[in-house]
CSV table of C-alpha atoms in Angstrom, one decimal:
chain,number,residue,atom,x,y,z
A,1438,LEU,CA,9.9,6.5,4.5
A,1439,LEU,CA,9.0,4.9,7.8
A,1440,VAL,CA,5.5,3.5,7.6
A,1441,GLY,CA,3.4,2.4,10.6
A,1442,ALA,CA,5.2,4.9,12.8
A,1443,SER,CA,2.3,6.5,14.5
A,1444,GLY,CA,-1.0,5.8,16.1
A,1445,THR,CA,-2.5,8.4,13.8
A,1446,ALA,CA,-3.1,5.9,11.0
A,1447,ALA,CA,-6.8,5.8,11.8
A,1448,GLN,CA,-7.2,9.2,10.1
A,1449,ALA,CA,-9.7,9.1,7.3
A,1450,ALA,CA,-9.4,10.5,3.9
A,1451,PRO,CA,-9.8,14.2,3.6
A,1452,ALA,CA,-13.4,15.4,3.5
A,1453,GLY,CA,-15.1,15.3,0.2
A,1454,HIS,CA,-13.3,12.3,-1.1
A,1455,GLY,CA,-15.7,9.4,-1.3
A,1456,ALA,CA,-15.2,5.7,-1.2
A,1457,ALA,CA,-15.1,3.3,-4.1
A,1458,SER,CA,-15.6,-0.4,-4.3
A,1459,ARG,CA,-12.9,-2.6,-5.8
A,1460,ALA,CA,-14.9,-3.4,-8.9
A,1461,THR,CA,-16.5,-0.2,-10.1
A,1462,SER,CA,-17.5,-0.2,-13.7
A,1463,GLY,CA,-16.3,2.7,-15.9
A,1464,TYR,CA,-12.8,2.9,-14.4
A,1465,GLY,CA,-9.8,3.1,-16.6
A,1466,GLY,CA,-8.2,0.3,-14.7
A,1467,SER,CA,-9.1,-1.5,-11.5
A,1468,LEU,CA,-7.5,-4.6,-10.2
A,1469,ASN,CA,-9.4,-7.2,-8.3
A,1470,PHE,CA,-7.2,-6.6,-5.3
A,1471,SER,CA,-7.9,-7.7,-1.8
A,1472,GLU,CA,-6.4,-5.8,1.1
A,1473,LEU,CA,-5.6,-7.6,4.4
A,1474,VAL,CA,-6.4,-5.9,7.7
A,1475,GLN,CA,-3.2,-5.2,9.6
A,1476,GLU,CA,-2.9,-7.5,12.7
A,1477,GLN,CA,-0.8,-5.1,14.8
A,1478,ASN,CA,-1.0,-1.4,15.0
A,1479,GLN,CA,2.4,-0.9,13.4
A,1480,TRP,CA,2.1,-3.6,10.7
A,1481,CYS,CA,0.4,-1.6,7.9
A,1482,TRP,CA,3.5,-2.3,5.8
A,1483,ALA,CA,3.2,-6.1,6.5
A,1484,ALA,CA,-0.5,-6.2,5.6
A,1485,THR,CA,0.0,-4.2,2.4
A,1486,GLY,CA,3.1,-6.0,1.4
A,1487,LEU,CA,1.6,-9.5,1.9
A,1488,SER,CA,-1.6,-8.4,0.2
A,1489,ILE,CA,0.4,-7.4,-2.9
A,1490,ALA,CA,2.4,-10.7,-2.7
A,1491,GLN,CA,-0.8,-12.7,-2.5
A,1492,TYR,CA,-2.3,-10.8,-5.4
A,1493,LYS,CA,0.7,-11.7,-7.5
A,1494,GLY,CA,0.4,-15.4,-6.5
A,1495,TYR,CA,3.0,-15.6,-3.7
A,1496,GLY,CA,2.7,-16.3,0.0
A,1497,GLN,CA,-0.8,-17.7,-0.2
A,1498,ASN,CA,-0.3,-19.6,3.1
A,1499,THR,CA,1.9,-16.9,4.7
A,1500,SER,CA,0.8,-15.1,7.8
A,1501,GLN,CA,1.5,-11.4,8.5
A,1502,ASN,CA,3.8,-12.5,11.3
A,1503,SER,CA,5.8,-14.8,8.9
A,1504,PHE,CA,6.0,-12.1,6.3
A,1505,CYS,CA,7.2,-9.6,8.9
A,1506,LEU,CA,9.9,-12.0,10.1
A,1507,ALA,CA,11.1,-12.7,6.6
A,1508,SER,CA,11.1,-8.9,5.8
A,1509,ARG,CA,13.2,-8.3,8.9
A,1510,GLY,CA,15.6,-11.2,8.3
A,1511,LEU,CA,14.4,-13.0,11.4
A,1512,SER,CA,13.9,-16.8,11.5
A,1513,SER,CA,11.2,-17.4,14.1
A,1514,GLY,CA,9.1,-16.1,17.0
A,1515,THR,CA,6.8,-13.2,17.1
A,1516,CYS,CA,7.8,-10.3,14.9
A,1517,PRO,CA,8.3,-7.0,16.6
A,1518,ASN,CA,5.3,-4.6,16.3
A,1519,GLN,CA,7.4,-1.9,14.7
A,1520,PRO,CA,7.2,0.4,11.7
A,1521,ALA,CA,9.4,-0.3,8.6
A,1522,GLU,CA,10.9,1.3,5.6
A,1523,LEU,CA,9.5,0.3,2.2
A,1524,SER,CA,12.8,-1.4,1.6
A,1525,VAL,CA,11.9,-3.9,4.4
A,1526,VAL,CA,8.7,-4.8,2.5
A,1527,GLN,CA,10.9,-5.4,-0.6
A,1528,ARG,CA,13.0,-7.8,1.4
A,1529,GLY,CA,9.9,-9.7,2.3
A,1530,TRP,CA,8.9,-10.0,-1.3
A,1531,ARG,CA,12.3,-11.3,-2.3
A,1532,ALA,CA,12.0,-13.9,0.5
A,1533,LEU,CA,8.8,-15.1,-1.1
A,1534,GLY,CA,10.6,-15.4,-4.4
A,1535,MET,CA,9.1,-12.5,-6.2
A,1536,SER,CA,10.6,-9.5,-7.9
A,1537,ALA,CA,10.7,-6.6,-5.4
A,1538,GLY,CA,10.2,-3.8,-7.8
A,1539,THR,CA,11.7,-0.3,-7.7
A,1540,GLU,CA,11.6,2.1,-4.7
A,1541,VAL,CA,11.4,5.8,-5.2
A,1542,ASN,CA,11.0,8.7,-2.9
A,1543,GLY,CA,7.7,10.5,-3.2
A,1544,GLY,CA,5.0,9.6,-5.5
A,1545,VAL,CA,5.1,8.5,-9.2
A,1546,ASN,CA,3.3,10.4,-11.9
A,1547,TYR,CA,-0.2,9.6,-13.0
A,1548,SER,CA,0.9,8.0,-16.2
A,1549,THR,CA,3.1,5.6,-14.2
A,1550,VAL,CA,0.1,4.7,-12.0
A,1551,GLN,CA,-1.9,4.0,-15.2
A,1552,SER,CA,0.9,1.9,-16.8
A,1553,GLU,CA,1.4,-0.1,-13.6
A,1554,ILE,CA,-2.3,-0.9,-13.2
A,1555,ASN,CA,-2.6,-1.7,-16.9
A,1556,ALA,CA,0.3,-4.2,-16.4
A,1557,ASN,CA,-1.5,-5.8,-13.5
A,1558,ARG,CA,0.9,-4.4,-10.9
A,1559,PRO,CA,-0.5,-2.7,-7.7
A,1560,LEU,CA,1.8,0.0,-6.2
A,1561,GLU,CA,3.0,0.0,-2.6
A,1562,THR,CA,2.8,3.5,-1.2
A,1563,GLY,CA,3.8,5.2,2.0
A,1564,VAL,CA,2.3,8.4,3.2
A,1565,TYR,CA,3.5,10.8,5.9
A,1566,TRP,CA,0.8,12.2,8.2
A,1567,THR,CA,1.1,16.0,8.8
A,1568,SER,CA,0.6,15.2,12.5
A,1569,GLY,CA,3.6,12.8,12.4
A,1570,GLY,CA,4.3,9.2,11.5
A,1571,GLY,CA,3.5,7.3,8.4
A,1572,HIS,CA,1.2,4.7,6.9
A,1573,ALA,CA,1.3,2.2,4.0
A,1574,ARG,CA,-1.4,1.9,1.4
A,1575,VAL,CA,-1.8,0.2,-2.0
A,1576,ILE,CA,-2.9,1.9,-5.2
A,1577,TYR,CA,-4.9,-0.7,-7.2
A,1578,GLY,CA,-6.7,1.3,-9.8
A,1579,TYR,CA,-7.4,4.6,-11.4
A,1580,ASN,CA,-10.2,6.5,-13.3
A,1581,ALA,CA,-8.5,8.6,-15.9
A,1582,SER,CA,-11.6,10.6,-16.9
A,1583,ALA,CA,-11.9,11.8,-13.2
A,1584,GLY,CA,-8.2,12.0,-12.5
A,1585,THR,CA,-8.5,9.7,-9.5
A,1586,ILE,CA,-6.7,6.8,-8.0
A,1587,LEU,CA,-8.2,3.8,-6.1
A,1588,PHE,CA,-6.3,2.8,-3.0
A,1589,SER,CA,-6.6,0.3,-0.2
A,1590,ASP,CA,-6.0,1.0,3.5
A,1591,PRO,CA,-5.2,-1.9,6.0
A,1592,TRP,CA,-6.1,0.0,9.2
A,1593,PRO,CA,-8.8,-2.0,10.9
A,1594,THR,CA,-11.4,0.8,11.3
A,1595,ASN,CA,-10.7,2.7,8.1
A,1596,GLN,CA,-12.7,2.2,4.9
A,1597,ARG,CA,-10.8,-0.6,3.1
A,1598,TYR,CA,-11.1,0.7,-0.5
A,1599,GLN,CA,-11.2,4.4,-1.3
A,1600,GLU,CA,-11.0,6.8,-4.2
A,1601,MET,CA,-9.2,10.1,-4.2
A,1602,ASN,CA,-8.1,12.7,-6.7
A,1603,TYR,CA,-4.5,12.0,-7.7
A,1604,ASN,CA,-3.2,15.5,-6.9
A,1605,THR,CA,-4.9,15.3,-3.5
A,1606,TYR,CA,-3.2,12.0,-2.8
A,1607,VAL,CA,0.2,13.6,-3.6
A,1608,SER,CA,-0.3,16.2,-0.9
A,1609,ASN,CA,-3.2,17.5,1.2
A,1610,SER,CA,-3.8,18.8,4.7
A,1611,GLN,CA,-3.6,15.4,6.3
A,1612,PHE,CA,-0.8,13.6,4.5
A,1613,ARG,CA,1.7,13.7,1.7
A,1614,TRP,CA,2.8,10.8,-0.5
A,1615,GLY,CA,6.3,10.0,0.7
A,1616,GLY,CA,7.4,6.9,-1.1
A,1617,THR,CA,6.5,4.3,-3.7
A,1618,VAL,CA,7.5,0.8,-4.8
A,1619,TYR,CA,6.4,0.0,-8.3
A,1620,ARG,CA,7.1,-2.6,-11.0
A,1621,VAL,CA,6.5,-5.2,-8.2
A,1622,GLY,CA,6.5,-8.7,-9.6
A,1623,ALA,CA,7.7,-7.5,-13.0
């Protein structure tokens, strides 16, 4: 899954799916997760990857550029403003000394989302826009009674923290869930 591959990342969630704050009471599980805003228009993967690393206690003084360089195996300079596969994010995590988790194509089932959040592990996800391109987001919570997930979006003008029905996140008229890295930091 190539994420950050389109200027269409500014698309909002499908209509009828409201926002959620990070710390909403009554949720089955919600991590106190903070999402970085991506610094380049193709760096959604760098922002989400570094956000997860910092949540897990790694890379606290690391810039998105430095994370991007490490993820791409580059030593210095300005990292290219290019999309990346989820495996590139995993390389960045390994460079920071953390466990890079397991990558799978598509989404994971709802019980896996619950297990990961209950184990204090946010999930890196990549979505494919139906209009072309991809985008990285982080699942950081769920509400089992409503069948929803909580996710963050690094795009500068998008709502940072959102809630959506799990099945809608898997596939809808705007995007489909194309890849996941879970067990990050395990």
